[in-house]
């Protein structure tokens, strides 16, 4: 009897044989399902609202095509991400361009390509955007990214809305920056943006931030007559990490926040702004599984059993960076009793390259078995490196029994493609 793990109609062990490992596998239908939930539960229910998929979580040409077809916008954070989106024929007017240190050249390209919104992260950026727009005879629509001074409960490296954050314009500088933006002829100030961080599991920090920003909106209306048309509350909606449990629905996050924005606007007699969200992880994390082949199995006397896989922090740096927790199954030995506890380690030359601690697996685990690590769709492929000259894995989409290669595995020659000799050979 076959005991292989199947995903979106595909046998994962067969996929590992066909494409090799490590391998990123994404369920296309699950990504589409998440986009459709956002459409039904947010965009359709709240008039004037928008959703931008945060490309930093996972961005390829194929992913851009799905986001486009699903009717969402796209959040890009660098010239490279913008370039990819434009190559994928993503409509520029549906793109928002973020980043705490966009270069002048990146801003010029964004203006030239008529990117829909530029989120301004620091004071000097408004002059750069204004100048770039003026030279092209255009008017750039901007949002000001505000640091709302809200501490979201998440790892400190992925917290961004607290006082002292490197992201956004400090609250006390907002009146000055608004006044200045309104005085520049080539800018169209649409409103504000905040982003509290990533992997936030509770909606309440968003409520706190809404309270802060709506007070700012009210003061700006009173002081300068500026009426906020758009409010972007960022992304960060968390997903379940360890066991294979299902994440909270999008309505868990957006419903109370929308209710609060409405209540605060009515309290301050402000018109309701058009509200945008920017989820990345929530859309792709659970859709992704990474397949590895098990290699060395090392029982340390009196201690743990290390089981090495053929990837590691090079394709998933998150456990080492943020102590992120993952869960896995042995894909070719499903349904067997799990009577052995192991530590899954990567093959990189770092003692910190530990993917999973205390994982229960069948006792007949052997080299050559296939390990499927769940919930690796977000910030794995996009944060992968070539440390130890390891080629980046291929990416395959599965869709109701079909598999589609969307990114080829890197070759050793790819790794040398940009290198030069200094002596004649
Ligand atoms: C400005 C902005 N928007 C959206 C996101 C997406 O966050 P997440 O993937 O946690 O939803 C990020 C990620 O850090 C971000 O910096």
Short mmCIF file of C-alpha atoms and ligand atoms in Angstrom, two decimals:
data_model
loop_
_atom_site.label_atom_id
_atom_site.label_comp_id
_atom_site.label_asym_id
_atom_site.label_seq_id
_atom_site.Cartn_x
_atom_site.Cartn_y
_atom_site.Cartn_z
CA UNK A 1 0.00 0.00 0.00
CA UNK A 2 1.31 3.44 -0.96
CA UNK A 3 1.84 5.73 2.01
CA UNK A 4 3.13 8.77 0.19
CA UNK A 5 2.08 12.30 1.08
CA UNK A 6 -0.09 13.95 -1.58
CA UNK A 7 -0.55 17.68 -2.08
CA UNK A 8 -3.06 19.38 -4.36
CA UNK A 9 -3.53 16.04 -6.14
CA UNK A 10 0.20 15.34 -6.61
CA UNK A 11 2.36 12.65 -5.00
CA UNK A 12 5.20 14.57 -3.33
CA UNK A 13 7.63 11.65 -3.43
CA UNK A 14 7.17 11.38 -7.19
CA UNK A 15 7.74 15.14 -7.49
CA UNK A 16 10.98 14.83 -5.50
CA UNK A 17 12.13 12.12 -7.91
CA UNK A 18 11.10 14.11 -10.97
CA UNK A 19 12.60 17.49 -10.04
CA UNK A 20 15.21 16.58 -7.41
CA UNK A 21 15.53 18.08 -3.94
CA UNK A 22 15.52 20.48 -2.22
CA UNK A 23 12.33 21.53 -3.95
CA UNK A 24 9.84 24.28 -3.20
CA UNK A 25 6.30 23.07 -3.96
CA UNK A 26 3.38 25.52 -3.94
CA UNK A 27 -0.31 24.72 -4.20
CA UNK A 28 -1.63 27.06 -6.88
CA UNK A 29 -5.22 26.43 -5.83
CA UNK A 30 -4.42 27.36 -2.23
CA UNK A 31 -2.84 30.67 -3.27
CA UNK A 32 -5.87 31.39 -5.47
CA UNK A 33 -8.14 30.42 -2.58
CA UNK A 34 -6.46 32.96 -0.31
CA UNK A 35 -6.74 35.70 -2.95
CA UNK A 36 -10.39 34.88 -3.45
CA UNK A 37 -11.03 35.00 0.32
CA UNK A 38 -9.55 38.52 0.33
CA UNK A 39 -11.77 39.51 -2.59
CA UNK A 40 -14.95 38.10 -1.04
CA UNK A 41 -14.35 38.98 2.60
CA UNK A 42 -12.60 42.33 2.23
CA UNK A 43 -12.73 44.00 -1.18
CA UNK A 44 -16.36 43.16 -1.94
CA UNK A 45 -17.61 43.81 1.59
CA UNK A 46 -15.89 47.14 2.11
CA UNK A 47 -16.45 49.59 -0.74
CA UNK A 48 -13.35 51.35 -2.06
CA UNK A 49 -10.95 48.92 -0.37
CA UNK A 50 -7.84 47.46 -2.01
CA UNK A 51 -5.43 44.61 -1.35
CA UNK A 52 -1.81 44.57 -2.44
CA UNK A 53 0.03 41.25 -2.27
CA UNK A 54 3.42 41.88 -0.58
CA UNK A 55 5.81 40.43 -3.14
CA UNK A 56 8.69 40.22 -0.70
CA UNK A 57 7.08 37.07 0.74
CA UNK A 58 7.47 35.15 -2.53
CA UNK A 59 7.79 36.68 -5.98
CA UNK A 60 8.24 35.01 -9.34
CA UNK A 61 6.84 35.78 -12.80
CA UNK A 62 4.22 33.04 -12.32
CA UNK A 63 3.20 34.39 -8.91
CA UNK A 64 2.76 37.86 -10.43
CA UNK A 65 0.48 36.34 -13.04
CA UNK A 66 -1.69 34.72 -10.38
CA UNK A 67 -1.93 37.96 -8.37
CA UNK A 68 -2.85 39.87 -11.51
CA UNK A 69 -5.50 37.35 -12.54
CA UNK A 70 -6.95 37.33 -9.03
CA UNK A 71 -7.44 41.11 -9.22
CA UNK A 72 -5.10 42.11 -6.38
CA UNK A 73 -2.48 44.85 -6.43
CA UNK A 74 1.21 44.28 -5.77
CA UNK A 75 3.55 45.74 -3.14
CA UNK A 76 7.15 45.92 -4.37
CA UNK A 77 10.11 47.03 -2.35
CA UNK A 78 13.02 47.35 -4.78
CA UNK A 79 13.93 48.05 -8.37
CA UNK A 80 14.39 44.29 -8.82
CA UNK A 81 10.87 43.44 -7.65
CA UNK A 82 9.48 46.26 -9.78
CA UNK A 83 11.42 45.01 -12.80
CA UNK A 84 10.06 41.49 -12.29
CA UNK A 85 6.48 42.80 -11.99
CA UNK A 86 6.79 44.86 -15.17
CA UNK A 87 8.31 41.88 -17.03
CA UNK A 88 5.27 39.87 -15.91
CA UNK A 89 3.08 42.63 -17.46
CA UNK A 90 1.64 43.49 -14.08
CA UNK A 91 -0.41 46.71 -14.46
CA UNK A 92 1.80 49.47 -12.97
CA UNK A 93 -1.19 51.42 -11.70
CA UNK A 94 -1.92 48.49 -9.34
CA UNK A 95 1.60 48.60 -7.84
CA UNK A 96 2.65 50.31 -4.62
CA UNK A 97 6.37 50.96 -4.24
CA UNK A 98 7.78 50.66 -0.71
CA UNK A 99 11.25 50.79 0.82
CA UNK A 100 13.12 52.73 3.47
CA UNK A 101 15.98 53.61 1.13
CA UNK A 102 14.79 53.64 -2.45
CA UNK A 103 17.50 54.91 -4.76
CA UNK A 104 17.01 57.95 -6.96
CA UNK A 105 17.19 55.67 -9.98
CA UNK A 106 14.50 53.33 -8.60
CA UNK A 107 12.24 56.31 -7.93
CA UNK A 108 12.79 57.62 -11.46
CA UNK A 109 11.83 54.25 -12.92
CA UNK A 110 8.73 54.05 -10.70
CA UNK A 111 7.62 57.54 -11.78
CA UNK A 112 8.44 56.85 -15.42
CA UNK A 113 6.44 53.61 -15.37
CA UNK A 114 3.44 55.29 -13.71
CA UNK A 115 3.48 53.09 -10.63
CA UNK A 116 0.17 53.64 -8.78
CA UNK A 117 1.47 54.71 -5.36
CA UNK A 118 4.86 55.45 -3.84
CA UNK A 119 4.99 55.02 -0.06
CA UNK A 120 7.30 57.70 1.27
CA UNK A 121 9.48 56.42 4.11
CA UNK A 122 11.57 59.48 5.00
CA UNK A 123 11.40 63.25 4.68
CA UNK A 124 14.01 63.71 1.95
CA UNK A 125 12.20 61.29 -0.33
CA UNK A 126 9.41 63.75 -1.13
CA UNK A 127 11.89 66.10 -2.82
CA UNK A 128 13.37 63.24 -4.86
CA UNK A 129 9.93 62.05 -6.00
CA UNK A 130 8.77 65.60 -6.73
CA UNK A 131 11.86 66.28 -8.84
CA UNK A 132 11.61 62.96 -10.72
CA UNK A 133 7.93 63.60 -11.46
CA UNK A 134 8.61 67.23 -12.50
CA UNK A 135 11.27 66.15 -15.00
CA UNK A 136 8.79 63.74 -16.61
CA UNK A 137 5.93 66.24 -16.52
CA UNK A 138 3.97 63.92 -14.23
CA UNK A 139 2.28 64.02 -10.82
CA UNK A 140 3.20 61.16 -8.51
CA UNK A 141 0.59 59.84 -6.08
CA UNK A 142 2.13 59.23 -2.69
CA UNK A 143 1.26 57.84 0.74
CA UNK A 144 3.29 58.80 3.80
CA UNK A 145 4.45 55.83 5.85
CA UNK A 146 3.88 56.74 9.48
CA UNK A 147 5.53 55.03 12.45
CA UNK A 148 2.48 54.71 14.73
CA UNK A 149 4.50 53.77 17.83
CA UNK A 150 2.67 50.49 18.36
CA UNK A 151 4.54 47.44 19.65
CA UNK A 152 3.15 44.34 17.95
CA UNK A 153 3.85 41.04 19.67
CA UNK A 154 6.25 39.34 17.27
CA UNK A 155 10.00 38.70 16.92
CA UNK A 156 11.91 41.97 17.29
CA UNK A 157 13.55 41.58 13.87
CA UNK A 158 10.15 41.63 12.16
CA UNK A 159 8.56 44.37 14.28
CA UNK A 160 8.36 47.67 12.38
CA UNK A 161 5.75 50.06 13.87
CA UNK A 162 7.31 50.76 17.26
CA UNK A 163 8.83 54.06 18.37
CA UNK A 164 12.43 54.12 17.17
CA UNK A 165 11.75 51.82 14.20
CA UNK A 166 13.98 52.28 11.13
CA UNK A 167 10.78 52.33 9.04
CA UNK A 168 8.44 55.22 8.49
CA UNK A 169 8.24 58.88 9.40
CA UNK A 170 8.17 59.60 13.15
CA UNK A 171 4.76 60.82 14.33
CA UNK A 172 5.96 64.25 15.46
CA UNK A 173 7.37 64.97 11.96
CA UNK A 174 4.14 64.17 10.12
CA UNK A 175 2.62 67.70 10.17
CA UNK A 176 5.81 69.14 8.65
CA UNK A 177 6.02 66.43 5.96
CA UNK A 178 2.32 66.80 5.09
CA UNK A 179 2.67 70.58 4.79
CA UNK A 180 5.73 70.17 2.60
CA UNK A 181 4.11 67.50 0.40
CA UNK A 182 1.10 69.74 -0.14
CA UNK A 183 3.37 72.57 -1.23
CA UNK A 184 5.12 70.53 -3.93
CA UNK A 185 3.52 70.74 -7.35
CA UNK A 186 4.36 67.31 -8.72
CA UNK A 187 3.01 65.32 -5.78
CA UNK A 188 -0.47 64.13 -5.03
CA UNK A 189 -0.69 63.24 -1.34
CA UNK A 190 -3.38 60.55 -1.05
CA UNK A 191 -3.01 59.58 2.60
CA UNK A 192 -1.11 57.38 5.00
CA UNK A 193 0.38 53.96 5.45
CA UNK A 194 1.54 52.00 8.45
CA UNK A 195 2.94 48.49 8.79
CA UNK A 196 3.32 47.04 12.25
CA UNK A 197 5.48 44.03 11.45
CA UNK A 198 5.11 40.45 10.31
CA UNK A 199 3.60 37.28 11.80
CA UNK A 200 1.20 39.24 14.03
CA UNK A 201 -1.40 36.85 15.37
CA UNK A 202 -3.72 39.33 17.06
CA UNK A 203 -5.87 42.08 15.50
CA UNK A 204 -5.58 44.39 18.51
CA UNK A 205 -2.28 46.11 17.60
CA UNK A 206 -3.99 47.21 14.34
CA UNK A 207 -6.78 48.80 16.40
CA UNK A 208 -4.19 50.68 18.47
CA UNK A 209 -2.54 51.95 15.29
CA UNK A 210 -5.91 52.98 13.82
CA UNK A 211 -6.56 55.03 16.96
CA UNK A 212 -3.23 56.80 16.51
CA UNK A 213 -3.56 57.46 12.78
CA UNK A 214 -7.17 58.65 12.86
CA UNK A 215 -6.22 61.24 15.49
CA UNK A 216 -3.41 62.36 13.18
CA UNK A 217 -5.91 62.53 10.28
CA UNK A 218 -8.26 64.65 12.37
CA UNK A 219 -5.49 67.05 13.46
CA UNK A 220 -4.28 67.44 9.88
CA UNK A 221 -7.80 68.23 8.69
CA UNK A 222 -8.15 70.84 11.47
CA UNK A 223 -4.68 72.36 10.98
CA UNK A 224 -4.19 72.27 7.20
CA UNK A 225 -7.60 71.32 5.80
CA UNK A 226 -6.00 68.11 4.52
CA UNK A 227 -8.52 65.31 4.08
CA UNK A 228 -7.09 61.78 3.99
CA UNK A 229 -8.40 59.84 1.01
CA UNK A 230 -6.49 56.59 1.53
CA UNK A 231 -5.33 54.60 4.53
CA UNK A 232 -3.12 51.55 4.03
CA UNK A 233 -2.86 49.41 7.17
CA UNK A 234 -0.02 47.24 5.84
CA UNK A 235 0.29 43.48 6.11
CA UNK A 236 1.65 41.23 8.82
CA UNK A 237 -1.34 38.93 9.36
CA UNK A 238 0.11 35.87 11.04
CA UNK A 239 -0.22 32.23 10.11
CA UNK A 240 -0.10 29.18 12.34
CA UNK A 241 3.44 27.92 12.67
CA UNK A 242 4.23 24.57 14.16
CA UNK A 243 1.60 21.85 13.83
CA UNK A 244 -0.40 21.70 10.62
CA UNK A 245 -3.25 23.85 11.93
CA UNK A 246 -5.23 26.26 9.80
CA UNK A 247 -4.64 29.99 10.09
CA UNK A 248 -7.19 32.59 11.06
CA UNK A 249 -9.49 33.84 8.30
CA UNK A 250 -8.81 37.28 6.84
CA UNK A 251 -12.04 38.54 8.42
CA UNK A 252 -10.50 37.96 11.87
CA UNK A 253 -8.07 40.80 11.11
CA UNK A 254 -9.97 43.13 8.79
CA UNK A 255 -13.47 43.16 10.31
CA UNK A 256 -12.61 44.69 13.69
CA UNK A 257 -10.16 47.09 12.05
CA UNK A 258 -12.71 48.32 9.51
CA UNK A 259 -15.27 48.72 12.27
CA UNK A 260 -12.82 50.81 14.29
CA UNK A 261 -11.84 52.99 11.32
CA UNK A 262 -15.53 53.69 10.68
CA UNK A 263 -16.19 54.48 14.35
CA UNK A 264 -13.19 56.80 14.66
CA UNK A 265 -14.00 58.60 11.41
CA UNK A 266 -17.52 59.21 12.57
CA UNK A 267 -16.25 60.38 15.99
CA UNK A 268 -13.91 62.91 14.31
CA UNK A 269 -16.41 63.71 11.52
CA UNK A 270 -13.93 62.57 8.89
CA UNK A 271 -14.98 61.01 5.59
CA UNK A 272 -14.23 57.26 5.49
CA UNK A 273 -10.93 56.79 3.58
CA UNK A 274 -10.40 54.03 1.08
CA UNK A 275 -8.62 51.29 3.07
CA UNK A 276 -5.86 49.01 1.74
CA UNK A 277 -4.15 45.93 3.15
CA UNK A 278 -0.81 44.35 2.13
CA UNK A 279 -0.71 40.69 3.15
CA UNK A 280 2.25 38.58 2.02
CA UNK A 281 2.72 35.68 4.41
CA UNK A 282 -1.04 35.11 4.87
CA UNK A 283 -1.43 34.48 1.13
CA UNK A 284 1.52 32.18 0.45
CA UNK A 285 2.96 30.70 3.63
CA UNK A 286 0.71 27.67 3.99
CA UNK A 287 0.65 27.05 0.24
CA UNK A 288 4.36 26.17 0.29
CA UNK A 289 6.05 22.90 1.22
CA UNK A 290 9.80 22.23 0.92
CA UNK A 291 10.93 18.72 0.04
CA UNK A 292 14.35 17.48 1.11
CA UNK A 293 16.17 14.18 0.84
CA UNK A 294 17.47 12.85 4.12
CA UNK A 295 21.22 12.15 4.22
CA UNK A 296 23.30 11.55 7.30
CA UNK A 297 21.66 10.27 10.50
CA UNK A 298 23.91 10.82 13.50
CA UNK A 299 22.99 9.59 16.97
CA UNK A 300 24.99 11.51 19.54
CA UNK A 301 25.40 9.18 22.56
CA UNK A 302 23.29 10.44 25.44
CA UNK A 303 21.97 13.30 23.33
CA UNK A 304 19.97 14.07 20.19
CA UNK A 305 19.81 12.34 16.82
CA UNK A 306 20.80 14.73 14.05
CA UNK A 307 19.14 14.06 10.72
CA UNK A 308 20.68 16.10 7.89
CA UNK A 309 18.80 17.22 4.82
CA UNK A 310 20.20 18.37 1.47
CA UNK A 311 19.26 22.03 2.05
CA UNK A 312 18.98 24.15 5.17
CA UNK A 313 19.50 27.80 6.05
CA UNK A 314 20.41 28.47 2.41
CA UNK A 315 16.80 27.80 1.35
CA UNK A 316 15.16 28.61 4.71
CA UNK A 317 17.08 31.06 6.92
CA UNK A 318 14.07 31.79 9.15
CA UNK A 319 14.77 29.33 12.00
CA UNK A 320 18.30 30.76 12.33
CA UNK A 321 17.14 34.39 11.98
CA UNK A 322 13.93 34.44 13.99
CA UNK A 323 13.79 31.10 15.76
CA UNK A 324 10.86 30.29 13.46
CA UNK A 325 9.21 26.93 14.12
CA UNK A 326 8.35 24.42 11.41
CA UNK A 327 6.65 21.06 11.24
CA UNK A 328 7.45 18.18 8.88
CA UNK A 329 6.42 14.67 7.86
CA UNK A 330 8.37 11.90 6.19
CA UNK A 331 6.59 12.02 2.84
CA UNK A 332 7.25 8.36 1.88
CA UNK A 333 6.31 6.95 5.30
CA UNK A 334 2.95 8.52 6.08
CA UNK A 335 0.63 6.87 8.57
CA UNK A 336 3.35 4.94 10.42
CA UNK A 337 3.71 5.30 14.19
CA UNK A 338 6.15 8.06 15.10
CA UNK A 339 8.29 6.58 17.82
CA UNK A 340 11.57 8.41 17.31
CA UNK A 341 12.46 12.05 18.03
CA UNK A 342 15.04 13.80 15.87
CA UNK A 343 16.62 17.19 15.20
CA UNK A 344 16.53 18.18 11.54
CA UNK A 345 19.65 20.06 10.50
CA UNK A 346 20.76 21.62 7.25
CA UNK A 347 23.98 21.04 5.34
CA UNK A 348 25.40 24.55 5.74
CA UNK A 349 28.61 25.09 7.66
CA UNK A 350 26.96 26.75 10.65
CA UNK A 351 26.03 25.11 13.95
CA UNK A 352 22.94 27.35 13.88
CA UNK A 353 21.66 25.63 10.75
CA UNK A 354 18.94 23.76 12.62
CA UNK A 355 15.61 23.53 10.82
CA UNK A 356 13.44 21.64 13.34
CA UNK A 357 14.03 20.45 16.88
CA UNK A 358 12.17 17.56 18.52
CA UNK A 359 10.39 16.23 15.46
CA UNK A 360 8.65 12.87 15.88
CA UNK A 361 9.26 10.50 12.95
CA UNK A 362 8.89 6.76 12.23
CA UNK A 363 11.71 4.72 13.76
CA UNK A 364 12.74 3.18 10.42
CA UNK A 365 13.78 6.59 9.06
CA UNK A 366 16.60 6.08 6.52
CA UNK A 367 18.92 8.07 4.26
CA UNK A 368 17.04 8.64 1.00
CA UNK A 369 13.67 9.25 2.70
CA UNK A 370 11.87 12.45 1.67
CA UNK A 371 11.12 15.06 4.32
CA UNK A 372 8.27 17.50 3.64
CA UNK A 373 8.52 20.71 5.68
CA UNK A 374 5.21 22.59 5.81
CA UNK A 375 4.37 26.27 5.77
CA UNK A 376 7.49 27.33 3.88
CA UNK A 377 5.77 29.44 1.21
CA UNK A 378 6.65 32.82 2.71
CA UNK A 379 10.14 34.26 3.07
CA UNK A 380 11.90 31.02 2.13
CA UNK A 381 12.45 31.21 -1.63
CA UNK A 382 12.66 35.02 -1.41
CA UNK A 383 15.30 34.91 1.36
CA UNK A 384 17.30 32.00 -0.06
CA UNK A 385 21.04 32.46 -0.55
CA UNK A 386 23.90 30.66 -2.24
CA UNK A 387 25.83 30.20 0.99
CA UNK A 388 28.37 27.38 0.62
CA UNK A 389 27.80 27.71 -3.16
CA UNK A 390 24.54 25.80 -2.90
CA UNK A 391 22.35 26.32 -5.97
CA UNK A 392 18.85 27.65 -5.20
CA UNK A 393 16.15 24.97 -5.47
CA UNK A 394 13.56 24.79 -8.22
CA UNK A 395 9.98 25.97 -7.63
CA UNK A 396 7.06 23.84 -8.76
CA UNK A 397 3.37 24.73 -8.62
CA UNK A 398 0.90 21.90 -8.12
CA UNK A 399 -2.69 22.30 -9.18
CA UNK A 400 -5.30 19.57 -8.86
CA UNK A 401 -2.99 16.76 -9.93
CA UNK A 402 -0.83 18.76 -12.39
CA UNK A 403 2.70 19.96 -11.70
CA UNK A 404 4.16 23.06 -13.36
CA UNK A 405 7.83 24.07 -13.12
CA UNK A 406 7.91 27.84 -12.50
CA UNK A 407 11.56 28.36 -11.52
CA UNK A 408 14.35 26.06 -12.67
CA UNK A 409 16.93 24.78 -10.21
CA UNK A 410 20.16 26.81 -10.36
CA UNK A 411 23.16 25.02 -11.79
CA UNK A 412 26.77 25.21 -10.63
CA UNK A 413 27.51 27.27 -13.73
CA UNK A 414 24.74 29.73 -12.80
CA UNK A 415 26.64 30.32 -9.58
CA UNK A 416 29.73 31.37 -11.56
CA UNK A 417 27.91 33.36 -14.22
CA UNK A 418 29.02 36.79 -12.98
CA UNK A 419 32.54 35.87 -11.86
CA UNK A 420 35.79 36.90 -13.61
CA UNK A 421 39.34 35.50 -13.51
CA UNK A 422 42.14 37.94 -12.74
CA UNK A 423 44.96 35.86 -14.31
CA UNK A 424 44.97 34.31 -17.75
CA UNK A 425 43.81 30.72 -17.77
C1 LIG B 1 5.40 47.59 4.03
C2 LIG B 1 5.10 46.14 4.14
N1 LIG B 1 3.90 45.70 3.75
C3 LIG B 1 3.57 44.40 3.81
C4 LIG B 1 4.47 43.45 4.28
C5 LIG B 1 4.05 42.02 4.32
O1 LIG B 1 4.11 41.43 5.57
P1 LIG B 1 3.53 39.96 5.76
O2 LIG B 1 4.19 39.08 4.77
O3 LIG B 1 3.85 39.61 7.15
O4 LIG B 1 2.05 40.06 5.51
C6 LIG B 1 5.73 43.87 4.73
C7 LIG B 1 6.69 42.90 5.28
O5 LIG B 1 7.53 43.14 6.07
C8 LIG B 1 6.06 45.26 4.66
O6 LIG B 1 7.26 45.70 5.03
#
